[in-house]
mmCIF file of C-alpha atoms and ligand atoms in Angstrom:
data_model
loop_
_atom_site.group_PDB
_atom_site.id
_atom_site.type_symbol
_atom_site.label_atom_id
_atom_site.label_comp_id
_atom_site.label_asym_id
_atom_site.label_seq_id
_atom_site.Cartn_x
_atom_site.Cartn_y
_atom_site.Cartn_z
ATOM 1 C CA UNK A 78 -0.063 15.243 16.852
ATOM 2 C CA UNK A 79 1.490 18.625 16.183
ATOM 3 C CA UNK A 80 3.692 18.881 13.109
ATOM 4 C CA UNK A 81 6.513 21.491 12.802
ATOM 5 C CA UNK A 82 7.014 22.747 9.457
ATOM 6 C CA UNK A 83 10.781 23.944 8.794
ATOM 7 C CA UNK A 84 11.420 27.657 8.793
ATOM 8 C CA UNK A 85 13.133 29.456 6.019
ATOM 9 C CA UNK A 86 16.128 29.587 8.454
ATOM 10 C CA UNK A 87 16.374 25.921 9.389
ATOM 11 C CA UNK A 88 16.146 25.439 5.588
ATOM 12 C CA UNK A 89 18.832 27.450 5.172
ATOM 13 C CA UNK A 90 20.918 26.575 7.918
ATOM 14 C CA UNK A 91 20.908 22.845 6.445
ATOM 15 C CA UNK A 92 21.766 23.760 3.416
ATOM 16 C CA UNK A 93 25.294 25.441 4.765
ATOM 17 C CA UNK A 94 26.016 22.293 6.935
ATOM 18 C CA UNK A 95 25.602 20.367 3.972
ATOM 19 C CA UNK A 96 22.063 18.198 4.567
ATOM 20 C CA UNK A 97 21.987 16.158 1.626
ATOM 21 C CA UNK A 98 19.236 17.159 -0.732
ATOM 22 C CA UNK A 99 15.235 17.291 0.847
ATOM 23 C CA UNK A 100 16.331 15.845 4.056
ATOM 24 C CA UNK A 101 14.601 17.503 6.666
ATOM 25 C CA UNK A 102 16.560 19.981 9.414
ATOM 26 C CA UNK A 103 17.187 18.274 12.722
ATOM 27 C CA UNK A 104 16.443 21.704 14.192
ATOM 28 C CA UNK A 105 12.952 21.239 13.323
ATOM 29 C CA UNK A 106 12.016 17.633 14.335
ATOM 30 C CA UNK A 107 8.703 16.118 13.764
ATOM 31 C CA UNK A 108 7.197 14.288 16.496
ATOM 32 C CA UNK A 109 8.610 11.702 17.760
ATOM 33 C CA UNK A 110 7.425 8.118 16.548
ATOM 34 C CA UNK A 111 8.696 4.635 16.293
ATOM 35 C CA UNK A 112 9.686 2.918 13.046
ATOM 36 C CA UNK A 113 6.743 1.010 12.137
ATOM 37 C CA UNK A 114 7.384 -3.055 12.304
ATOM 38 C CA UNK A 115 5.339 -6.029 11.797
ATOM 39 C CA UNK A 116 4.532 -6.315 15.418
ATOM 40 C CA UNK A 117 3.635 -2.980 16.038
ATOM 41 C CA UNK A 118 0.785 -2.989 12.573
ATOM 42 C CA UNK A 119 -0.700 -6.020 14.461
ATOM 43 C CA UNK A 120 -0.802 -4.399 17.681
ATOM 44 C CA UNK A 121 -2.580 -1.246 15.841
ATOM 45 C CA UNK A 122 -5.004 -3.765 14.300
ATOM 46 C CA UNK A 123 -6.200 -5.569 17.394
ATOM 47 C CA UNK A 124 -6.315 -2.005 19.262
ATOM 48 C CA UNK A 125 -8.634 -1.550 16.518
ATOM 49 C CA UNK A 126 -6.582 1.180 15.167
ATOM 50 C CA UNK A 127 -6.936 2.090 11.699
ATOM 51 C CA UNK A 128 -3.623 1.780 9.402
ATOM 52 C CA UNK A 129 -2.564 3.791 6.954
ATOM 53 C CA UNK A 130 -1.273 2.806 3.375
ATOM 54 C CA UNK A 131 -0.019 4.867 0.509
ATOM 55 C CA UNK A 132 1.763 4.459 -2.769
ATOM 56 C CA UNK A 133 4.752 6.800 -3.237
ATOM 57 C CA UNK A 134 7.551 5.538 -6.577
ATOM 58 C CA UNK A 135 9.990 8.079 -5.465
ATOM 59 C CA UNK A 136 12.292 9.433 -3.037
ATOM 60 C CA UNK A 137 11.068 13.167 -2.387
ATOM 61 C CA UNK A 138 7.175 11.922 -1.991
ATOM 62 C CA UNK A 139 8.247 9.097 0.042
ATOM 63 C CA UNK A 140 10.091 11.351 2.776
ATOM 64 C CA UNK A 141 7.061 13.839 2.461
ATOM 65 C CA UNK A 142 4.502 10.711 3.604
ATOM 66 C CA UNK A 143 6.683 9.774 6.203
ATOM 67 C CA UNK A 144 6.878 13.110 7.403
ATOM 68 C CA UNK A 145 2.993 13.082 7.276
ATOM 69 C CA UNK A 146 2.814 10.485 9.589
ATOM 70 C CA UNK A 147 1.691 7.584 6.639
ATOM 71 C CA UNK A 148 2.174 4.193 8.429
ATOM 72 C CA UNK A 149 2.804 1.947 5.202
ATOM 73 C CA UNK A 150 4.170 3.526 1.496
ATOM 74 C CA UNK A 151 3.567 0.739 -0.909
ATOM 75 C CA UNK A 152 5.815 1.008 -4.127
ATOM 76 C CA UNK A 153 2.227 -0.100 -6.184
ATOM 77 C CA UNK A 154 2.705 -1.265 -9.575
ATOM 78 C CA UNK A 155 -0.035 0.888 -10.542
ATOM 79 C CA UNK A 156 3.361 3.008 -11.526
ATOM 80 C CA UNK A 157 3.059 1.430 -14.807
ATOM 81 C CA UNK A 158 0.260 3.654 -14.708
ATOM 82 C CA UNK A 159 0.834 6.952 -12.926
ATOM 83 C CA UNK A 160 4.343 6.907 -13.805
ATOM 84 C CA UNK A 161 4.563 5.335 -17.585
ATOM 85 C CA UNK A 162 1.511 6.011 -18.972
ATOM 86 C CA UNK A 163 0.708 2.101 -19.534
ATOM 87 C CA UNK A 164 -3.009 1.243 -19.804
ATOM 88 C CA UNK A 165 -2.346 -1.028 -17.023
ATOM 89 C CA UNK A 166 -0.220 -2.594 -14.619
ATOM 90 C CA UNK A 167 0.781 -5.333 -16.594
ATOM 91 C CA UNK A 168 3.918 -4.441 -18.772
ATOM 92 C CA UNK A 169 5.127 -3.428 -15.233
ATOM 93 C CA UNK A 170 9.139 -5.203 -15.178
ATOM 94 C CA UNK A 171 10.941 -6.277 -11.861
ATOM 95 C CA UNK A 172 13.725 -3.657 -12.883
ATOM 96 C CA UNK A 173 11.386 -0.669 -12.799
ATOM 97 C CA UNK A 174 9.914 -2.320 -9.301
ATOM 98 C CA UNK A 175 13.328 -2.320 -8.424
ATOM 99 C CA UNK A 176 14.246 1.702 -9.747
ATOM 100 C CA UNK A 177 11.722 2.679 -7.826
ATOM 101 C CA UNK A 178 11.934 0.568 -4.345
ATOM 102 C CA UNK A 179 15.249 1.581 -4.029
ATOM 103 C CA UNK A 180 14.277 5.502 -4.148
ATOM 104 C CA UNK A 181 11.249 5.080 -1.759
ATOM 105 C CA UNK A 182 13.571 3.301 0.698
ATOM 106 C CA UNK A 183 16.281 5.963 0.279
ATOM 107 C CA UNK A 184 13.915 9.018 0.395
ATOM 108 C CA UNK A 185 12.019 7.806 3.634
ATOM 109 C CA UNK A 186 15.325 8.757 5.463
ATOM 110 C CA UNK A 187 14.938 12.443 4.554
ATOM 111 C CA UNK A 188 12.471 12.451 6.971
ATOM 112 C CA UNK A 189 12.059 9.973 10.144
ATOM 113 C CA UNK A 190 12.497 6.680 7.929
ATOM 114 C CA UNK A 191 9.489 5.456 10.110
ATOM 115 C CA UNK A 192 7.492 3.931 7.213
ATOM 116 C CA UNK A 193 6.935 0.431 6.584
ATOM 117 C CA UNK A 194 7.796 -0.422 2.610
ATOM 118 C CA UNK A 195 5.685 -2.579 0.725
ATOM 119 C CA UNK A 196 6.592 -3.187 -2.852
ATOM 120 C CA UNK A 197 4.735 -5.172 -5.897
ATOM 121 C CA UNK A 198 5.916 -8.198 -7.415
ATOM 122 C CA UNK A 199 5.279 -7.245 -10.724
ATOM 123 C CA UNK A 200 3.156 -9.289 -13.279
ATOM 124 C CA UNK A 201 5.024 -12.720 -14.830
ATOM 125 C CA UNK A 202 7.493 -12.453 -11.741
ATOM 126 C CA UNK A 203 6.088 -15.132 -9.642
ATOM 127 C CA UNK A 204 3.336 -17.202 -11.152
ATOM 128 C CA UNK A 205 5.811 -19.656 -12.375
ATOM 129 C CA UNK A 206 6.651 -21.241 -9.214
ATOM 130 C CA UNK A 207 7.521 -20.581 -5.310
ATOM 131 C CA UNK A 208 11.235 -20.520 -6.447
ATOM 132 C CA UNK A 209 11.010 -17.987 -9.082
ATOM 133 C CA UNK A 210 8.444 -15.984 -6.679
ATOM 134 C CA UNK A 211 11.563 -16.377 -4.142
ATOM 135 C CA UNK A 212 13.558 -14.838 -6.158
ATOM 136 C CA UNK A 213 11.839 -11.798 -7.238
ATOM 137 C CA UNK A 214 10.952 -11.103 -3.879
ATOM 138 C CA UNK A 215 14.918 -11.176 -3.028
ATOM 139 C CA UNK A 216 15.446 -8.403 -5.545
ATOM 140 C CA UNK A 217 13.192 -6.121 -3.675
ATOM 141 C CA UNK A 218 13.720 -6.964 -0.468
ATOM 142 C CA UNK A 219 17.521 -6.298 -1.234
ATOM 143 C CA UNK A 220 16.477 -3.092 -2.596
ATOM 144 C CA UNK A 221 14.764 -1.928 0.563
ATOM 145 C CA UNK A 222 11.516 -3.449 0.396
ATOM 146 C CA UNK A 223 9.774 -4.761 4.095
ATOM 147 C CA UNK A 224 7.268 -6.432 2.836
ATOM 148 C CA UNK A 225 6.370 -7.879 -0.753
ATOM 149 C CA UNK A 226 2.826 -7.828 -2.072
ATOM 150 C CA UNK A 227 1.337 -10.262 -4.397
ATOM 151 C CA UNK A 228 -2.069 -10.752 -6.676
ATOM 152 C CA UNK A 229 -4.626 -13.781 -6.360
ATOM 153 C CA UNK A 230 -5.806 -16.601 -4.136
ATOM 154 C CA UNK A 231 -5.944 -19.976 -4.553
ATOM 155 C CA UNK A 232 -2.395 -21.067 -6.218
ATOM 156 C CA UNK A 233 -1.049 -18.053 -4.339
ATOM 157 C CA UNK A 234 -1.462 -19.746 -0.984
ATOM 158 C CA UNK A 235 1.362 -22.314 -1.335
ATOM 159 C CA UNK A 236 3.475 -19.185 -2.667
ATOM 160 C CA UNK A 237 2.761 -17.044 0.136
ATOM 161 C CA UNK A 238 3.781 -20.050 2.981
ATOM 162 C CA UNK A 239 7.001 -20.339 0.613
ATOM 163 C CA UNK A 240 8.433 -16.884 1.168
ATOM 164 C CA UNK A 241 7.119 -16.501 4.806
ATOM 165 C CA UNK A 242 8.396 -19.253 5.869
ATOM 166 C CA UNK A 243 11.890 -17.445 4.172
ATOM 167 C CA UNK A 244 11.517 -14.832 6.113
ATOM 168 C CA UNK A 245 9.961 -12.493 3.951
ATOM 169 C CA UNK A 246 6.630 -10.965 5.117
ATOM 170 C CA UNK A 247 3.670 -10.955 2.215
ATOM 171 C CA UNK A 248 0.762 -8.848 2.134
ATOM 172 C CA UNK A 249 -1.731 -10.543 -0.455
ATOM 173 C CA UNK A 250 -4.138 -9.065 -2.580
ATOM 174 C CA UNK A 251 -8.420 -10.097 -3.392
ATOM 175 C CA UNK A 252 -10.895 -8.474 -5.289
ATOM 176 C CA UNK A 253 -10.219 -6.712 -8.430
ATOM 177 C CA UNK A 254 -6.484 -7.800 -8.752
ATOM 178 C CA UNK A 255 -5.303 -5.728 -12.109
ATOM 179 C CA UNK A 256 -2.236 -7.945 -13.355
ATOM 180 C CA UNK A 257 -5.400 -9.914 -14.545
ATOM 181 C CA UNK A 258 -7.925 -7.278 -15.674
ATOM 182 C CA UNK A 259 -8.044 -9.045 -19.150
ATOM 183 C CA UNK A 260 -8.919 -12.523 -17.470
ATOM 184 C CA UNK A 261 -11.473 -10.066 -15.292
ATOM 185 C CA UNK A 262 -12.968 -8.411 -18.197
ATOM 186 C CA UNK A 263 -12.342 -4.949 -16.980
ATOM 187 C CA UNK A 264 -12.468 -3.348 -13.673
ATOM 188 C CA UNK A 265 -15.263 -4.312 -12.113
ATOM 189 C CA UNK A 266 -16.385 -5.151 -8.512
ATOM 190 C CA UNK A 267 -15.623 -8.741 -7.288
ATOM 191 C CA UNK A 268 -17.389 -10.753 -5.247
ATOM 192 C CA UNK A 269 -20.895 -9.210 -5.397
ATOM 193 C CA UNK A 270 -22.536 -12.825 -6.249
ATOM 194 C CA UNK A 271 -22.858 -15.039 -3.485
ATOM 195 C CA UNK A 272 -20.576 -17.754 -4.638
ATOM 196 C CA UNK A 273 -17.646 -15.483 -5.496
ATOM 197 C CA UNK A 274 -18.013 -13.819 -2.156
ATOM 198 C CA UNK A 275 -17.893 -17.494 -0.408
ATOM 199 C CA UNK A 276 -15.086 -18.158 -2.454
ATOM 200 C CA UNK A 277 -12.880 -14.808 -1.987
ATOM 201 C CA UNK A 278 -13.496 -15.729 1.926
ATOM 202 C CA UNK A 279 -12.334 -19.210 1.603
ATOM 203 C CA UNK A 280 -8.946 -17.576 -0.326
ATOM 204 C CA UNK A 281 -8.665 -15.142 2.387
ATOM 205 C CA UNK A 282 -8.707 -17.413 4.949
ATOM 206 C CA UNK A 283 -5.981 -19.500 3.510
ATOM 207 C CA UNK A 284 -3.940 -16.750 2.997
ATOM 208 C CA UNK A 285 -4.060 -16.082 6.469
ATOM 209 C CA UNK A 286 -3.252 -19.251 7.395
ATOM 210 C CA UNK A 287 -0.263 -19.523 5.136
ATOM 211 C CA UNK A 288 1.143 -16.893 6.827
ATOM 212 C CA UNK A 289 0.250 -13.496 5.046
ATOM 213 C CA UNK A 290 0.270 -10.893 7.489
ATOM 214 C CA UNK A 291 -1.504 -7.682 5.082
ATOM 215 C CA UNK A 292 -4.395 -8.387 2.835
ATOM 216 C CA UNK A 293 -5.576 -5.770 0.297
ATOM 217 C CA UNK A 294 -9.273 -5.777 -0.759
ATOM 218 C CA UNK A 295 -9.899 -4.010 -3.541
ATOM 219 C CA UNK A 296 -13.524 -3.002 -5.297
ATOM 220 C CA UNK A 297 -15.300 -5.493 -2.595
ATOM 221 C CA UNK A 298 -18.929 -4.886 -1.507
ATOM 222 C CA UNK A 299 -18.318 -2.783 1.984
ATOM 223 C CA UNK A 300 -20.405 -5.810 3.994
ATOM 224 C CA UNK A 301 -17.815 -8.788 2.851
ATOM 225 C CA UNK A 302 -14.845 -6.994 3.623
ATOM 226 C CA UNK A 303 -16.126 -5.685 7.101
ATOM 227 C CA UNK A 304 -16.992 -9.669 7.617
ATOM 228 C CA UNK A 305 -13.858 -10.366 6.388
ATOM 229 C CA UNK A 306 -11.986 -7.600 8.392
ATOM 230 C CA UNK A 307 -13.790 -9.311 11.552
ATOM 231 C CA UNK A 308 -12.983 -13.115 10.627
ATOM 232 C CA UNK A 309 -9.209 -12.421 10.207
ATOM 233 C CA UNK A 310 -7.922 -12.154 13.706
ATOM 234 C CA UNK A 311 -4.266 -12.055 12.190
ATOM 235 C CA UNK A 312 -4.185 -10.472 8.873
ATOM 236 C CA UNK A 313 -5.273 -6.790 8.651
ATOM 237 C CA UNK A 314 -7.418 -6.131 5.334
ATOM 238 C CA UNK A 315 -6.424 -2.802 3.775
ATOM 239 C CA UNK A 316 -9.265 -1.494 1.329
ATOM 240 C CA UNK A 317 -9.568 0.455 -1.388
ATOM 241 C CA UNK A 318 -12.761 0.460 -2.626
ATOM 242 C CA UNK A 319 -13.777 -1.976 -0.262
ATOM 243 C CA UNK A 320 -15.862 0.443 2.325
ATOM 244 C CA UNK A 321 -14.904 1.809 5.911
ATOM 245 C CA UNK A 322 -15.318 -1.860 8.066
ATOM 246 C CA UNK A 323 -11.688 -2.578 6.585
ATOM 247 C CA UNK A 324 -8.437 -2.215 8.992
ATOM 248 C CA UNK A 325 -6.736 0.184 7.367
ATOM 249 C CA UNK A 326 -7.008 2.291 3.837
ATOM 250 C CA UNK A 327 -4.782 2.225 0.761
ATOM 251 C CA UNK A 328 -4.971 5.108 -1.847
ATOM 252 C CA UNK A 329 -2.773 5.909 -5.118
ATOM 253 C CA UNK A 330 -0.773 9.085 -4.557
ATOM 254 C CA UNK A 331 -1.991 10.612 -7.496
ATOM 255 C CA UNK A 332 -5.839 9.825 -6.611
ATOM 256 C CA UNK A 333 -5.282 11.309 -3.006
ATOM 257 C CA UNK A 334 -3.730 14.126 -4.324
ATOM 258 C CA UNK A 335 -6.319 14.817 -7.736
ATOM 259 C CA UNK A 336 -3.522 14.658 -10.265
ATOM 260 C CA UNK A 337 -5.608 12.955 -12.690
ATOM 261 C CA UNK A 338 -7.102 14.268 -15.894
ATOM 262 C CA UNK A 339 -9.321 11.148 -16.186
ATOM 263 C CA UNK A 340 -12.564 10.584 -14.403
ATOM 264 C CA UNK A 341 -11.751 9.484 -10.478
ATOM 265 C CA UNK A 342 -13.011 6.125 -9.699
ATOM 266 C CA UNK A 343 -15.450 5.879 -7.124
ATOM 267 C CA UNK A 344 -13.488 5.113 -4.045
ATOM 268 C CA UNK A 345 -11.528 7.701 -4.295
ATOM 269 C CA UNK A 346 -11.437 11.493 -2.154
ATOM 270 C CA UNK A 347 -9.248 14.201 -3.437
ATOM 271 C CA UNK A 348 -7.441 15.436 -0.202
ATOM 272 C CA UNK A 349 -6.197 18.576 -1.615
ATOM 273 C CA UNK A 350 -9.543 20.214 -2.031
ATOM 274 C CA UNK A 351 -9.170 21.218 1.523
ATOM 275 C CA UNK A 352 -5.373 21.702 2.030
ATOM 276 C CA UNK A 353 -2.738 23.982 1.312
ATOM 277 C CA UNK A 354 0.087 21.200 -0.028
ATOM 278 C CA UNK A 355 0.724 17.879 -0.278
ATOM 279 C CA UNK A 356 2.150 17.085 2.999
ATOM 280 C CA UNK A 357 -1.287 19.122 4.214
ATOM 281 C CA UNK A 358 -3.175 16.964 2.040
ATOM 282 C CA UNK A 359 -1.664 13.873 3.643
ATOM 283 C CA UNK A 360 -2.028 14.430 6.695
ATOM 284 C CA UNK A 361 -5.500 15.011 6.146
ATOM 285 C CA UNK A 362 -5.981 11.653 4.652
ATOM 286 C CA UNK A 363 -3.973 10.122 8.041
ATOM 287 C CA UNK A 364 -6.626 11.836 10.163
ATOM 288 C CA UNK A 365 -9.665 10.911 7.842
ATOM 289 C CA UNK A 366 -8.617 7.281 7.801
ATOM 290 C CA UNK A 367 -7.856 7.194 11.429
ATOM 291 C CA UNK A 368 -11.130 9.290 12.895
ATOM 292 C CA UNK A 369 -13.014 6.897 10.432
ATOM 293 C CA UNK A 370 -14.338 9.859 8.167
ATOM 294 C CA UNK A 371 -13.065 8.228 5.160
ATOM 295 C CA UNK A 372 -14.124 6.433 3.200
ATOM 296 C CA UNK A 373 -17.890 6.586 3.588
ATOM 297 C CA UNK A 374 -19.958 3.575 2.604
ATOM 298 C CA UNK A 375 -22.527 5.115 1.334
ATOM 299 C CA UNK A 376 -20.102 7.363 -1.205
ATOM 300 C CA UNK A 377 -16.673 5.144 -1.993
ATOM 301 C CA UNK A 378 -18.049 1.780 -2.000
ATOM 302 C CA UNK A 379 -20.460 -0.142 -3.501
HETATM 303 O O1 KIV B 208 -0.452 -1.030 -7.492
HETATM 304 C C1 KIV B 208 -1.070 -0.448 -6.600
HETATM 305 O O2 KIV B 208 -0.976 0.757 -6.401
HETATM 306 C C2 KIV B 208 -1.954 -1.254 -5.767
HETATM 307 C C3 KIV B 208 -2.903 -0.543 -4.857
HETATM 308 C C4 KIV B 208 -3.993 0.060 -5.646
HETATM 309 C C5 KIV B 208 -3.430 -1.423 -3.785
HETATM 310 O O3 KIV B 208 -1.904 -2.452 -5.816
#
């Protein structure tokens, strides 16, 4: 797919006809492609298709990964993070899930507004019960979320078939789940003995069947998720961490991009190395994911 990068002059011409801030020209349109919906990431996934995921908090990066052709931009509480300089995701609040779903939604229509938006329910927000879970996920589906995404099997199932059934899609989340890295004991690759593996296939499975139509694996040995990836016929598994056999890739915007002092975790590839700027290094990630060049087993996974 050929991207056209506005000139100077489009720039400029946008600017006098009053183009609201970052929005780009409609003299210089990128290729043409269809908002992506439910339907069409299922289609993708049983084309075999690889699907692309990546966290974006606000409105300028948002419209940049849309215009880079990124499928799904998940509003990841891993802000608490990147964002707030937390230690982890947990003091994450639904108001700052909220801030910052409402900018992602806005910003992806400075660009095509093609991108599928996935936001966090944030720690505390729905362990409670289905009702409370219901209404969290109201509060960012009102502010412009597609899709809600939630930690944990098990008790999550009945959750999951709760909101669904509401009309509110749910991508779940296995594996290292970080609202509970002090239950975990750190952050640590799940599912490597062969009990927990049997059981993070038995919670997978139920989430499917209640309905969830995403499922993030994340730090899972490469063979269980590709197992996985092959047993759910209905419920795409985006890794991260989790090896290539997965049907689709999530990354951290700040990971993909290197802006991290810290020591990168495993999984991760820094796609600026070999671009020229951030929508360059994006687009290189689309392509990597899609040709299957990242990740590699051998290198991101365990
Ligand atoms: O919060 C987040 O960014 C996430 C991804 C790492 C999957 O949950």
């Amino acid at each position: 797919m050929a991207t056209v990068h506005p000139s100077p002059a489009d720039l400029a011409a946008a600017q006098l006809a009053g183009t609201p801030y970052g929005t780009l020209p409609p003299a210089s349109p990128l290729a043409n492609r269809k908002p992506i919906s439910l339907p069409r990431l299922l289609e993708m996934h049983s084309r075999g298709e690889k699907i692309t995921v990546m966290t974006a908090y606000d409105a300028t990066f948002a419209a940049v990964a849309d215009a880079a052709g990124v499928e799904c931009i998940l509003i990841g509480d891993s802000l608490g993070m990147v964002c707030q300089g937390l230690h982890s995701t947990v003091g994450v609040t639904l108001d700052d899930m909220r801030y910052h779903t409402r900018s992602v939604a806005r910003g992806i229509h400075r660009a095509q507004g093609t991108a599928w938006v996935i936001a966090d329910l944030p720690f505390g927000t729905y362990q409670e019960s289905k009702e409370q879970a219901l209404r969290r996920a109201s509060v960012l589906t009102q502010a412009g979320a597609h899709m809600i995404k939630l930690e944990g099997g098990g008790w999550t199932t009945e959750t999951v078939r709760f909101l669904v059934e509401r009309g509110i899609p749910v991508c779940a989340h296995l594996g290292l789940t970080p609202q509970t890295v002090h239950a975990l004991g750190g952050y640590r690759v799940q599912g490597k003995s062969g009990a927990s593996a049997e059981l993070l296939k038995k919670q997978a499975h139920e989430l499917q069947d209640a309905g969830a139509s995403m499922l993030v694996l994340e730090m899972v040995p490469a063979e269980l998720s590709r197992e996985l990836t092959q047993e759910l016929t209905h419920c795409p598994t985006i890794g991260i961490g989790a090896g290539n056999g997965t049907a689709g890739q999530v990354l951290v915007l700040h990971d993909l991009l290197g802006v991290n002092l810290g020591k990168m975790p495993k999984f991760v590839r820094n796609f600026m190395d070999d671009s020229h700027s951030i929508r360059g290094a994006m687009e290189a990630y689309v392509a990597a994911v899609k040709n299957g060049s990242f990740p590699v087993d051998a290198t991101h996974a365990w």
